[in-house]
mmCIF file of C-alpha atoms and ligand atoms in Angstrom:
data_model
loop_
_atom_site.group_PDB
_atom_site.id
_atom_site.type_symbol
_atom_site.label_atom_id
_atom_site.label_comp_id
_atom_site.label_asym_id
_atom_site.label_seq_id
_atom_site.Cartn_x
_atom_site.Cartn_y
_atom_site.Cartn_z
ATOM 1 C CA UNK A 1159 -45.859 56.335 44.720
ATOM 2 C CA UNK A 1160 -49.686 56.285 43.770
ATOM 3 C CA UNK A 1161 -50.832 53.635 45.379
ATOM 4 C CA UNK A 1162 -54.819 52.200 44.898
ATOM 5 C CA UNK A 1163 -55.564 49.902 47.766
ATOM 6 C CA UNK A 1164 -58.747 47.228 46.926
ATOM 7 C CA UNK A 1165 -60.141 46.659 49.733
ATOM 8 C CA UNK A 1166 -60.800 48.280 53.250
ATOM 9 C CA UNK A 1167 -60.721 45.622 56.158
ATOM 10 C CA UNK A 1168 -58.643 46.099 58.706
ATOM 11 C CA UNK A 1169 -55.500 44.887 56.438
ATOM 12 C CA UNK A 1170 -56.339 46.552 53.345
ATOM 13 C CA UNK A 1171 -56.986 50.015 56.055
ATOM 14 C CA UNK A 1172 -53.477 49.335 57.925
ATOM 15 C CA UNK A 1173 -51.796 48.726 54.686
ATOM 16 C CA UNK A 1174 -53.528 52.194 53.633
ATOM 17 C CA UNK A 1175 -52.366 54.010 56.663
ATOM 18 C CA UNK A 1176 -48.932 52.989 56.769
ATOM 19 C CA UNK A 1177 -48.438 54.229 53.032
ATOM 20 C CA UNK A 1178 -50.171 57.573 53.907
ATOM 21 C CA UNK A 1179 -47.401 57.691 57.156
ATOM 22 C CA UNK A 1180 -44.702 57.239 54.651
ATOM 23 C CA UNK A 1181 -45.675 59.775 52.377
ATOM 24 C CA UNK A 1182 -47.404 57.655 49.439
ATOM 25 C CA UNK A 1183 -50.138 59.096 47.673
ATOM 26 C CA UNK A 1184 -53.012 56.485 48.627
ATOM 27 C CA UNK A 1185 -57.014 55.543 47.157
ATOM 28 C CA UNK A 1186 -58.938 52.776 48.806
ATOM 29 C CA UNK A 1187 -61.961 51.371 47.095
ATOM 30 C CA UNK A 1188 -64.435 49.556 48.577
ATOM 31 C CA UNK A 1189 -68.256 49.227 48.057
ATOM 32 C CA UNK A 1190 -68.657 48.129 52.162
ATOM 33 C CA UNK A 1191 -65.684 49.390 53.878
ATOM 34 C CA UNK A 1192 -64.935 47.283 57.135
ATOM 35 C CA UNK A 1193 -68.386 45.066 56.508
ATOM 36 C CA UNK A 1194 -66.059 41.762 55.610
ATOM 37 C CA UNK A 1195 -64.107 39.086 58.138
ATOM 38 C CA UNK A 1196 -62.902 42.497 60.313
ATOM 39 C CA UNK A 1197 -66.712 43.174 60.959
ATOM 40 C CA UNK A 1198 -67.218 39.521 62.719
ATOM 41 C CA UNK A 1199 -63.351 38.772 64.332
ATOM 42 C CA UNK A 1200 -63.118 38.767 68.279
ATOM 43 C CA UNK A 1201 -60.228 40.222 67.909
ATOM 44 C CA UNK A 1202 -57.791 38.461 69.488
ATOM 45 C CA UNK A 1203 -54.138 39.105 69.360
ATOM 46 C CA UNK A 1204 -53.014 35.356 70.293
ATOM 47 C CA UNK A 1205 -50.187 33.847 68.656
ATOM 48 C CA UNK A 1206 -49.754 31.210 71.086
ATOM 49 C CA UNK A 1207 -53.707 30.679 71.273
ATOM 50 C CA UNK A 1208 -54.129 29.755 67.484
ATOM 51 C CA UNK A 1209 -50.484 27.741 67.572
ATOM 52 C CA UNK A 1210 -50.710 24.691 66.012
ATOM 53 C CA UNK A 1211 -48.303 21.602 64.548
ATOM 54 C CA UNK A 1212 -47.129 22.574 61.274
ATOM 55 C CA UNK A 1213 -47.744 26.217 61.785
ATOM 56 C CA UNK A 1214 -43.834 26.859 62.844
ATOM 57 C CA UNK A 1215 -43.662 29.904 60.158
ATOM 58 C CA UNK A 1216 -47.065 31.553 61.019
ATOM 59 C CA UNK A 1217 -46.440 31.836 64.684
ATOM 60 C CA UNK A 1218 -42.729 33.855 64.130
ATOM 61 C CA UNK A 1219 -45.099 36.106 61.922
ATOM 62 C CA UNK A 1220 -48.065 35.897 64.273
ATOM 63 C CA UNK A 1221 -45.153 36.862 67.411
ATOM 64 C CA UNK A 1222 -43.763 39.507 65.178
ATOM 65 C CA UNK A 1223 -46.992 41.310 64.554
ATOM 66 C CA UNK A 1224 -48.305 41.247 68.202
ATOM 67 C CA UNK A 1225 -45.215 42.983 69.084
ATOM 68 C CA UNK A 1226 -45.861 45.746 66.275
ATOM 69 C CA UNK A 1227 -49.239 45.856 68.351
ATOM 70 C CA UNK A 1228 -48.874 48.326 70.979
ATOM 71 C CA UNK A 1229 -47.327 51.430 68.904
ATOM 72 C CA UNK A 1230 -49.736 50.920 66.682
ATOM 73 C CA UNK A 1231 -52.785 50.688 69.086
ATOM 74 C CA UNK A 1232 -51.054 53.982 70.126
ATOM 75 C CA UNK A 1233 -51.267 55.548 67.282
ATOM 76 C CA UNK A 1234 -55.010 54.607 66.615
ATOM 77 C CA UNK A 1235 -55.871 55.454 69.924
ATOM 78 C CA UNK A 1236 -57.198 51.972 70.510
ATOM 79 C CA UNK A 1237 -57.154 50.524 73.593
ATOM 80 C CA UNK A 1238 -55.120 46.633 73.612
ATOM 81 C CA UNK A 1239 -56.740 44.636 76.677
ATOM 82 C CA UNK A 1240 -53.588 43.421 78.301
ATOM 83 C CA UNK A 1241 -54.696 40.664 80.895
ATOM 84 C CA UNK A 1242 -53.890 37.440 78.497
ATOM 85 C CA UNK A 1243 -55.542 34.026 78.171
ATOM 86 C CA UNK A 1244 -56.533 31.424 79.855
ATOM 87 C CA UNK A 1245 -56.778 28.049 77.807
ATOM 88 C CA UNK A 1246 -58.496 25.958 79.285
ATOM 89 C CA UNK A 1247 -59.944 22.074 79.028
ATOM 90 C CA UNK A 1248 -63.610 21.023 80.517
ATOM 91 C CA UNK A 1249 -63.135 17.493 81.105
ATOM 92 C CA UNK A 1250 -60.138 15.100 80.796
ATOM 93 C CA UNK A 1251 -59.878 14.676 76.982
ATOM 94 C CA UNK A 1252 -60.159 18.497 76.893
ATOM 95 C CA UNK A 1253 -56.988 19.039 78.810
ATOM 96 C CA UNK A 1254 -55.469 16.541 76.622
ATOM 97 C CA UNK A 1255 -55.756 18.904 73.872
ATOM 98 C CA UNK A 1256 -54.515 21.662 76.211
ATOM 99 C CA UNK A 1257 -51.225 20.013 76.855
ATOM 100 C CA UNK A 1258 -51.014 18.990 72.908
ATOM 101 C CA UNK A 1259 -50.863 22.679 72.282
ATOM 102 C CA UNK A 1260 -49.097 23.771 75.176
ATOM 103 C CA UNK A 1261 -46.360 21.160 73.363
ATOM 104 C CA UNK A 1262 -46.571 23.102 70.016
ATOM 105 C CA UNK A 1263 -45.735 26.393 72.568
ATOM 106 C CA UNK A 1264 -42.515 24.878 73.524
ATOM 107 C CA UNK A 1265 -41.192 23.641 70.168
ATOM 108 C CA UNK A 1266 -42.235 27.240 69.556
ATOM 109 C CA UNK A 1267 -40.298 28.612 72.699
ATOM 110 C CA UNK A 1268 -43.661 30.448 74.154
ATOM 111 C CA UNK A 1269 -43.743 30.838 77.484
ATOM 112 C CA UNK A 1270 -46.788 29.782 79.467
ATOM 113 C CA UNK A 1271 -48.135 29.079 83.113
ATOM 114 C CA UNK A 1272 -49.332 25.672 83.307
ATOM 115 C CA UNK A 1273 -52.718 26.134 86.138
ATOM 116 C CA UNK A 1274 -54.906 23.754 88.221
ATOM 117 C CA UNK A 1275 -58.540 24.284 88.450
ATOM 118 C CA UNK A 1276 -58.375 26.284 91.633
ATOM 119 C CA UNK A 1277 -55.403 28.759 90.223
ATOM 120 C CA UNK A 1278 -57.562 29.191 86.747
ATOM 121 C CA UNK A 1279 -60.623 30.417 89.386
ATOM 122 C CA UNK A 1280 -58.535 32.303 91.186
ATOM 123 C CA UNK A 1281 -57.248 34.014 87.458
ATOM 124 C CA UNK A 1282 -61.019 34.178 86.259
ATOM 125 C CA UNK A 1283 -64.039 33.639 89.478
ATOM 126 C CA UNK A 1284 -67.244 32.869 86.601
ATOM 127 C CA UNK A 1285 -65.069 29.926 84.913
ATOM 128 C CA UNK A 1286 -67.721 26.689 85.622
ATOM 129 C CA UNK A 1287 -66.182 23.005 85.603
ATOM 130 C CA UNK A 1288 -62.781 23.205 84.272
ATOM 131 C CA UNK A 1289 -60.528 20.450 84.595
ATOM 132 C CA UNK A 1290 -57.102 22.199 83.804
ATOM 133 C CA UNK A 1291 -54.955 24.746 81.850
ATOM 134 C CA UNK A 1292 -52.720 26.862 81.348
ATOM 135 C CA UNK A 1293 -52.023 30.529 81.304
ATOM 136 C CA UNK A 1294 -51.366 32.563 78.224
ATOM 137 C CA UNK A 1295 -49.771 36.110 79.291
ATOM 138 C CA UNK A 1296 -48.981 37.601 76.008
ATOM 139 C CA UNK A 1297 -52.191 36.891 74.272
ATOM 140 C CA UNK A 1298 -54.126 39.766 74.305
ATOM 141 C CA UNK A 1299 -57.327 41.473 72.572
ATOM 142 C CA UNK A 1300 -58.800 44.506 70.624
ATOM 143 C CA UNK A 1301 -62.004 45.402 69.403
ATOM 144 C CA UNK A 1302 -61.605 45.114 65.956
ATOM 145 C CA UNK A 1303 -64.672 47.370 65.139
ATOM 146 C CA UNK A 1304 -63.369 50.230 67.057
ATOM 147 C CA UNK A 1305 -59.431 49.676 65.197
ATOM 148 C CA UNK A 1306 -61.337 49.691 61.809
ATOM 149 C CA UNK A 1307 -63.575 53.045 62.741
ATOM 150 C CA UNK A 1308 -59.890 54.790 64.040
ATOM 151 C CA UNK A 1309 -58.257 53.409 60.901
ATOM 152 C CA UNK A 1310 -61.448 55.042 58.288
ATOM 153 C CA UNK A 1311 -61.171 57.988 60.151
ATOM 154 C CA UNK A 1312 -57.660 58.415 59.777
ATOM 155 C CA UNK A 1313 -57.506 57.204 56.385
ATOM 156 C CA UNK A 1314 -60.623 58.560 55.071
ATOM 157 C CA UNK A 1315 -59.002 62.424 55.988
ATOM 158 C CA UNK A 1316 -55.387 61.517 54.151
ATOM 159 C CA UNK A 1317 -56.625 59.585 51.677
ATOM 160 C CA UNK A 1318 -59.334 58.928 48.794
ATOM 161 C CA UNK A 1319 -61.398 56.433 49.897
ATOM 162 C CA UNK A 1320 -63.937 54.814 47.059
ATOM 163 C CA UNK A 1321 -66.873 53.382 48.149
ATOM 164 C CA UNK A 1322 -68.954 52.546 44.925
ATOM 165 C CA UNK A 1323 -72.287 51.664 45.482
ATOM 166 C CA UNK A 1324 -72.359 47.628 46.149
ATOM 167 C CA UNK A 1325 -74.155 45.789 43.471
ATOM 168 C CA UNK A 1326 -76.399 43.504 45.752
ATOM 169 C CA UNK A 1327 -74.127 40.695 47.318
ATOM 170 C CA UNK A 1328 -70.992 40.835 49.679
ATOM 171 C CA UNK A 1329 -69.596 38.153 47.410
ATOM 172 C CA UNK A 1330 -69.278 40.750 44.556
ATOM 173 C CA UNK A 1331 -66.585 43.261 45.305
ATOM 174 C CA UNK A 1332 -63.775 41.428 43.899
ATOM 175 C CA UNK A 1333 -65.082 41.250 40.456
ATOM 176 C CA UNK A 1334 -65.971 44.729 40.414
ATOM 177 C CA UNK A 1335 -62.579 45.526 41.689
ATOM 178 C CA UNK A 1336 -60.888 43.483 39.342
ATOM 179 C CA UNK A 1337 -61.942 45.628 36.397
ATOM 180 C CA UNK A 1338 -60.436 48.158 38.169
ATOM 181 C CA UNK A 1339 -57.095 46.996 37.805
ATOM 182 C CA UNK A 1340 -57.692 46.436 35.033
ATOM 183 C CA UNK A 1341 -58.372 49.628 33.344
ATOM 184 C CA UNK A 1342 -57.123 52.019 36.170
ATOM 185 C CA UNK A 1343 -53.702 53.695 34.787
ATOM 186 C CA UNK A 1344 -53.425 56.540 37.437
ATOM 187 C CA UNK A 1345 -51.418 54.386 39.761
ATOM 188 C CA UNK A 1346 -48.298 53.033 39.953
ATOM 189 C CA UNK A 1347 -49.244 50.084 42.559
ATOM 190 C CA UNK A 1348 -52.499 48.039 43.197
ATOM 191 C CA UNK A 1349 -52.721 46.173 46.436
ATOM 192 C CA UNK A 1350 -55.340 43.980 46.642
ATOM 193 C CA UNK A 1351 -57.204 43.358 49.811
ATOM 194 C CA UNK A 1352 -60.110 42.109 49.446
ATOM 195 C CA UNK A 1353 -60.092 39.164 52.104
ATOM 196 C CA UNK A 1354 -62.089 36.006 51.350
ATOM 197 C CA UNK A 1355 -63.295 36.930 47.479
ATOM 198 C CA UNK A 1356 -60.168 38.076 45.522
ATOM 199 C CA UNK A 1357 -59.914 38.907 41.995
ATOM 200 C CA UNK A 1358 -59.223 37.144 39.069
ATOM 201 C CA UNK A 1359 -56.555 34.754 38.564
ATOM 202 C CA UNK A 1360 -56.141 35.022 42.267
ATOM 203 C CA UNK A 1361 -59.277 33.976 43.593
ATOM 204 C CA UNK A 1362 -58.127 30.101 43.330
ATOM 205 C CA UNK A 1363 -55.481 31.327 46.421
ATOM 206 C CA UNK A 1364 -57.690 31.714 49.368
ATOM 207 C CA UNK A 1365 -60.255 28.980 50.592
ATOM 208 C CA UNK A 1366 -63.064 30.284 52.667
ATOM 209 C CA UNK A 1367 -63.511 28.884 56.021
ATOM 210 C CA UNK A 1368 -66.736 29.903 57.236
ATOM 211 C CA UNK A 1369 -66.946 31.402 61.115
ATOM 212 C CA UNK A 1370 -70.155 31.802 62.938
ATOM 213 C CA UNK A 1371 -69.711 34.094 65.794
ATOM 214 C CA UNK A 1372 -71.882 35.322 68.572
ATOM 215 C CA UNK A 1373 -71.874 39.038 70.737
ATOM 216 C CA UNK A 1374 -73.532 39.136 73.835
ATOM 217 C CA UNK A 1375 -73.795 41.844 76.815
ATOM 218 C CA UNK A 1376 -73.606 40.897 80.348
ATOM 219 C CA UNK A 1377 -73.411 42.723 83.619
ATOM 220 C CA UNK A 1378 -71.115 39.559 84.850
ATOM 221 C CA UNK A 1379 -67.186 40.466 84.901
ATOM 222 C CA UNK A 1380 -65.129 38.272 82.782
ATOM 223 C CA UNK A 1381 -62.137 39.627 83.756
ATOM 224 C CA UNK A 1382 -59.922 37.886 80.290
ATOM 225 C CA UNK A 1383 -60.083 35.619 77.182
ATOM 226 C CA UNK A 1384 -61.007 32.806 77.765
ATOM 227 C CA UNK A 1385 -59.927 30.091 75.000
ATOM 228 C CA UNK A 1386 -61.727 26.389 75.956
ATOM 229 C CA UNK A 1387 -61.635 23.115 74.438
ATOM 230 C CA UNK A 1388 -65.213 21.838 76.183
ATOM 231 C CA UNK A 1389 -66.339 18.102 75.050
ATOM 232 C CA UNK A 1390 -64.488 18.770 71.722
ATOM 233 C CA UNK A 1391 -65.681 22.144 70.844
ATOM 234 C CA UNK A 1392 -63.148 24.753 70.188
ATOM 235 C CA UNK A 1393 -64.764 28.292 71.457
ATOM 236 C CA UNK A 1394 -63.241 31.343 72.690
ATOM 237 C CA UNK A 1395 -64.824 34.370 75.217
ATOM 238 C CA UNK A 1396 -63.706 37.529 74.394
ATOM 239 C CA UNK A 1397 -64.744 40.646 76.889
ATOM 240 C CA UNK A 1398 -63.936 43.822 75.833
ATOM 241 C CA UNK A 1399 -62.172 46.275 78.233
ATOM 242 C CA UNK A 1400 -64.475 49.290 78.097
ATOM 243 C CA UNK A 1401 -67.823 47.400 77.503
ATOM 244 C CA UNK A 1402 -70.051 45.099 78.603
ATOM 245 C CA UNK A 1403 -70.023 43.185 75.369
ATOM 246 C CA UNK A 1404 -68.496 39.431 75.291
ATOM 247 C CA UNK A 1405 -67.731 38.073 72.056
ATOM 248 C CA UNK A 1406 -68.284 34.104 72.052
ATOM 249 C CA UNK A 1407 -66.304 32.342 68.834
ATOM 250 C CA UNK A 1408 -66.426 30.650 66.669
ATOM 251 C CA UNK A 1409 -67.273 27.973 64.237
ATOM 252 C CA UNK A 1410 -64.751 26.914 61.217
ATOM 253 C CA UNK A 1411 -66.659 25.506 58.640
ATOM 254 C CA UNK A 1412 -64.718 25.122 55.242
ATOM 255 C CA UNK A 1413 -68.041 25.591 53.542
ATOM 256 C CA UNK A 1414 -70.056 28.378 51.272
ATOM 257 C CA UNK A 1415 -73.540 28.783 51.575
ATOM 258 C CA UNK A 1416 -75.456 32.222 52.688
ATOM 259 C CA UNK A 1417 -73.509 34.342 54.686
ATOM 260 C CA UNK A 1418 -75.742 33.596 57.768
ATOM 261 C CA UNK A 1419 -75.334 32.140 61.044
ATOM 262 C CA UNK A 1420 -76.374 28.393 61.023
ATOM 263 C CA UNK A 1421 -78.933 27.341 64.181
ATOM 264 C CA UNK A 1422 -76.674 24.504 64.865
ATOM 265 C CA UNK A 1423 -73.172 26.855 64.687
ATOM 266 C CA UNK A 1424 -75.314 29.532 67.285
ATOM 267 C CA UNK A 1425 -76.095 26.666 69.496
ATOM 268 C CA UNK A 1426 -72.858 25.159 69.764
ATOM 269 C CA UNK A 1427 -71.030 28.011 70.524
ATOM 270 C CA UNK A 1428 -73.700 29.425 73.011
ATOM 271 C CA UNK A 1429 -73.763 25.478 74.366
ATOM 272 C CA UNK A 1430 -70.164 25.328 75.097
ATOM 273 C CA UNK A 1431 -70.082 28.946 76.377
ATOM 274 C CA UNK A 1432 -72.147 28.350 79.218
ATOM 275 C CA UNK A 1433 -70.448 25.496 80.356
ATOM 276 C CA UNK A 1434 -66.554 27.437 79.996
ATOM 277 C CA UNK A 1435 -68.654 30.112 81.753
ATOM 278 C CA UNK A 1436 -71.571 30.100 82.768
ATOM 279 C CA UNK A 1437 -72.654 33.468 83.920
ATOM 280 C CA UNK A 1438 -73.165 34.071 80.345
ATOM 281 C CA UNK A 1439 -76.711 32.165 80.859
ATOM 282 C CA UNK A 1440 -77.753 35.265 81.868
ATOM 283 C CA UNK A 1441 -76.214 37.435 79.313
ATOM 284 C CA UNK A 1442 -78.168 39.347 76.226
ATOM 285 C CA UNK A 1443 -77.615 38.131 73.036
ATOM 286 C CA UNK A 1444 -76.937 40.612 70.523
ATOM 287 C CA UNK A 1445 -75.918 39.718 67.555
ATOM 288 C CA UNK A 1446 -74.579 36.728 65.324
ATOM 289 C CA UNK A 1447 -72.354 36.933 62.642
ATOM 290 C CA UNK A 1448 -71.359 34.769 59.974
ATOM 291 C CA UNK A 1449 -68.339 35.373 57.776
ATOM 292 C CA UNK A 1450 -65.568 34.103 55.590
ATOM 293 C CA UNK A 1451 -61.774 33.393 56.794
ATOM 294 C CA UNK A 1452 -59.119 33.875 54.336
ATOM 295 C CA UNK A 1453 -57.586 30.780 54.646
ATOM 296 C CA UNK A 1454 -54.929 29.344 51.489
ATOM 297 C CA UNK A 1455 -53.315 26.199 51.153
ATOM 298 C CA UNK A 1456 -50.639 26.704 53.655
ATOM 299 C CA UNK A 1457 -52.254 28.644 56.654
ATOM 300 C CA UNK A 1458 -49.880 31.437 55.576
ATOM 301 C CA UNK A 1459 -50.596 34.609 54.231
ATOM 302 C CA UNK A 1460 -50.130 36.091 50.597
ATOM 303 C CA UNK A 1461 -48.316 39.226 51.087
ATOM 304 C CA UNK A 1462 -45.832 40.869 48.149
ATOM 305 C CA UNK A 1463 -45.422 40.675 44.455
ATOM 306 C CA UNK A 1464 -48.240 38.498 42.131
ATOM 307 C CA UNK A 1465 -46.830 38.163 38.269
ATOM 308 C CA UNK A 1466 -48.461 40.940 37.155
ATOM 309 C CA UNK A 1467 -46.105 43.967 37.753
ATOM 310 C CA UNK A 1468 -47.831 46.633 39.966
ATOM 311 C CA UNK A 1469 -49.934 43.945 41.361
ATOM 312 C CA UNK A 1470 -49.300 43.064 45.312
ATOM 313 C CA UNK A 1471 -51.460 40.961 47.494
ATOM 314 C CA UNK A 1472 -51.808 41.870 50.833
ATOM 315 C CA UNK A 1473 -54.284 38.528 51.744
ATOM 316 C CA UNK A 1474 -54.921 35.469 53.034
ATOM 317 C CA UNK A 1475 -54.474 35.975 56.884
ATOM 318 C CA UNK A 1476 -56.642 33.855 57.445
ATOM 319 C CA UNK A 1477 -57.435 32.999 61.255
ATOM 320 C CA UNK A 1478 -55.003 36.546 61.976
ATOM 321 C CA UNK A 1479 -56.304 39.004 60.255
ATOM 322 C CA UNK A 1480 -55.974 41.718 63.207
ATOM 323 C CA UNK A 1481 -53.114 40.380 65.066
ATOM 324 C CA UNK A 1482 -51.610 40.292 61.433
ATOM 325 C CA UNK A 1483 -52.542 43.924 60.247
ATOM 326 C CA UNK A 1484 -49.921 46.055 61.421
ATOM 327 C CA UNK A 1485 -47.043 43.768 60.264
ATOM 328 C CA UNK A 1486 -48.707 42.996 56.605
ATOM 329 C CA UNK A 1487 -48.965 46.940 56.546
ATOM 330 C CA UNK A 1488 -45.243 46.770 56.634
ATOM 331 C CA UNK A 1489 -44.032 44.401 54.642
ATOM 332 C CA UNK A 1490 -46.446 45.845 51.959
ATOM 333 C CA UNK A 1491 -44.926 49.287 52.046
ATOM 334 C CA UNK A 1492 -41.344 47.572 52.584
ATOM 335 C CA UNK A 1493 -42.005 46.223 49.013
ATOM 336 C CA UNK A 1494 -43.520 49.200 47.457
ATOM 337 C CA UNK A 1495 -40.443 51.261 47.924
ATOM 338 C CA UNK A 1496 -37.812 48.918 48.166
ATOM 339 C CA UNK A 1497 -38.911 45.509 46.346
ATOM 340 C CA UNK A 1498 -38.100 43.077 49.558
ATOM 341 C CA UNK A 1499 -40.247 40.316 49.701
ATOM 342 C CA UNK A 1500 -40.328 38.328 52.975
ATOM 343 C CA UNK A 1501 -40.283 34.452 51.270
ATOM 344 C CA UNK A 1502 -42.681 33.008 53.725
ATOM 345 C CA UNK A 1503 -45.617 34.898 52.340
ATOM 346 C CA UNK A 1504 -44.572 35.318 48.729
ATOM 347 C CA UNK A 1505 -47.771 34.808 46.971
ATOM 348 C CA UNK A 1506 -46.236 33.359 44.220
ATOM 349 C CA UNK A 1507 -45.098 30.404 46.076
ATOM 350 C CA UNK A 1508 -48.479 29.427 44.572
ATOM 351 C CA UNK A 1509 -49.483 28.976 40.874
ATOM 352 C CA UNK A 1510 -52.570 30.674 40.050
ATOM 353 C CA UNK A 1511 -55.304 28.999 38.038
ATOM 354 C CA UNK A 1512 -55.769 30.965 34.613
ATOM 355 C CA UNK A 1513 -59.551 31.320 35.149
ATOM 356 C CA UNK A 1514 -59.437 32.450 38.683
HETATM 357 N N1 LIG B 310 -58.741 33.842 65.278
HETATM 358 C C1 LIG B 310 -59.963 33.297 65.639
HETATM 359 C C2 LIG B 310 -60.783 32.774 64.543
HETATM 360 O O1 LIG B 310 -60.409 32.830 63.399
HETATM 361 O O2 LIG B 310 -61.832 32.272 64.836
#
C-alpha cells in the first residue's frame, strides 16, 4: 500500500515505522516534525498512574501498549527506565486521593504495594513530607525526545518525509494538511496524525487540554517517578536514566490561549515539586513548555476508519500519547491491510460536525 502519514509526533512516526517494517510504501508530512504534544510529554509509560473511574477501556489499552513497550524500545534503541512509581500523598487529604485511585487499580486488577512514609524513603531518600502511598512497579518512563529522534532517523532513511515550510503558527498544520488529502491521489491511504489540531470535519473530535510542563537539571539522585497529589495539586517528577534532567508535570487546563507557559501553571508545578521533593530547590531550570493534549469526548482514542474511504485517524491519545504509540502503530497497520477495527477506538463512534 502507499500510505501518506499527516503528521510526525511520536504516533504519527510509530504508525510510520511500523508500515515501513511491514513493507508499505510510506510519506510523512509535516511542517515541524516532533515540535507538537511529543516535544513537551514526560514520558511516562503509566497505565496505572493515569487510572481513573470511568476509564475501564483506556487502561486495557493503556496495559496493552506498555507491554508492546519493551520490543519496541529495542528496536529504537531507546532506553525504558524500569524502576516504577511511587504515588504518593503530602498530607492526609492527599492520601485520600491515593487510596481513591489505588481503588480504581483493583477494579482494574493492577497490582500495587501499598507503603508508609518510612518504606516510600527507603524506595526514594530526597522525598520531603509525605504522608503515604503506594508503589507502582510496572509504571515506567522514556524520554520521549530521544524515541522521536530514533523514530525520524529511522523513518526519515525508509521513508519520504515532507516537511513543508510552516506558515507562521503551530496551530496551522492541519489546514494545510487537509488540502492535502484533499487533492493528493498518489496514495491509497491517508492517516492523519496531527495530534491536538486535526483537519476538517474532524477537528470537532479532539478537545485541547492545555499542559504546562517544566525541565530542570539537578546533581540530586531521584532514583524514580515520582507521581504526588500535594495540597490538591496533581504533579509528577520524571528523572531520566542517562541524564541529569528531571521533568516536573504538569498542568491540565482545558483552555486555548498562546501556546506559552502561564506564571501561575510554572509556579504551581515548581511549588508542589519542592515540597514532593525538595532537593529540586536546588535544581536548574531549563526549560518550560506549554502544549496541547489530544483529549475527545470519551478519554479514548480515535484510531481506524473515518467515513471518508482511505481516510484513518490515528488521534486523540490524549494524556498517552507515548505509552500509546506502539500499540496505535498496530492497530493502524492491522486496518490498512486487513480492515479490523478495534470498536473501542472507532472514530466513528463520534459524529463529526460538517464544518469541522
Ligand atoms: N500523561 C501525563 C500528562 O498528560 O500530563
Amino acid at each position: 500500500m502507499r500510505v501518506r502519514i499527516l503528521g510526525a509526533g511520536i504516533v504519527g512516526l510509530s504508525v510510520a515505522d511500523e508500515l515501513i517494517r511491514r513493507g508499505h510504501e510510506v510519506t510523512v508530512v509535516d511542517p515541524a516534525p516532533g515540535s507538537g504534544a511529543s516535544y513537551a510529554a514526560a514520558g511516562m509509560l503509566s497505565p496505572a498512574g493515569e487510572a481513573w473511574y470511568g476509564e475501564e477501556s483506556l487502561t486495557r489499552l493503556c496495559l496493552s501498549s506498555l507491554a508492546l513497550w519493551p520490543g519496541f524500545a529495542d528496536r529504537l534503541g531507546v532506553p525504558v527506565h524500569t524502576r516504577g512509581t511511587l504515588l504518593v500523598g503530602v498530607d492526609a487529604g492527599d492520601v485520600q486521593q491515593v487510596e481513591r485511585q489505588l481503588a480504581v487499580l483493583d477494579l482494574a486488577g493492577v497490582s500495587y504495594e501499598r507503603l508508609l512514609r518510612r518504606e516510600l524513603l527507603a524506595r526514594e531518600p530526597g522525598l520531603g513530607r509525605v504522608a503515604g502511598g503506594a508503589f507502582l512497579a510496572e509504571d515506567h518512563s522514556v524520554d520521549p525526545r530521544a524515541v522521536v529522534a530514533a523514530l525520524l532517523a529511522r523513518v526519515g532513511d525508509r521513508a519520504g518525509l515532507d516537511t513543508p515550510p510552516p506558515s507562521g503558527s503551530m496551530v496551522e498544520p492541519g489546514e494545510r494538511q487537509r488540502a492535502g488529502v484533499e487533492t493528493n491521489t498518489a496514495a491509497d491511504v491517508t492517516v492523519i496524525a496531527t495530534g491536538a489540531h486535526l483537519p476538517a470535519p474532524y477537528s470537532s473530535l479532539i478537545r485541547r487540554v492545555r499542559g504546562d510542563v517544566v525541565r530542570v537539571r539537578t546533581q540530586e539522585r531521584v532514583e524514580r517517578t515520582v507521581r504526588a497529589w500535594a495540597h490538591g495539586e496533581q504533579i509528577y517528577v520524571v528523572p531520566r536514566i542517562d541524564s541529569d534532567e528531571v521533568v516536573i508535570g504538569a498542568t491540565t487546563e482545558e483552555r486555548d490561549g498562546p501556546l506559552l507557559p502561564t506564571v501561575e501553571g510554572v509556579w504551581r508545578l515548581l511549588d508542589s515539586a519542592r515540597r514532593v521533593v525538595p532537593a529540586l530547590d536546588r535544581a536548574s531550570v531549563v526549560e518550560a513548555t506549554s502544549r496541547d493534549r489530544p483529549g475527545t469526548a470519551d478519554n479514548l482514542p480515535l484510531v481506524g476508519p473515518t467515513h471518508e474511504p482511505g481516510v484513518v485517524l490515528a488521534a486523540g491519545a490524549y494524556r498517552n500519547g507515548v505509552l500509546l504509540a506502539p500499540l496505535i502503530a498496530r492497530l493502524v497497520a492491522d486496518h490498512v491491510e486487513t480492515g479490523s477495527v478495534e470498536p473501542a477506538v472507532d472514530p466513528r463512534r463520534f459524529r463529526m460536525k460538517e464544518d469541522g
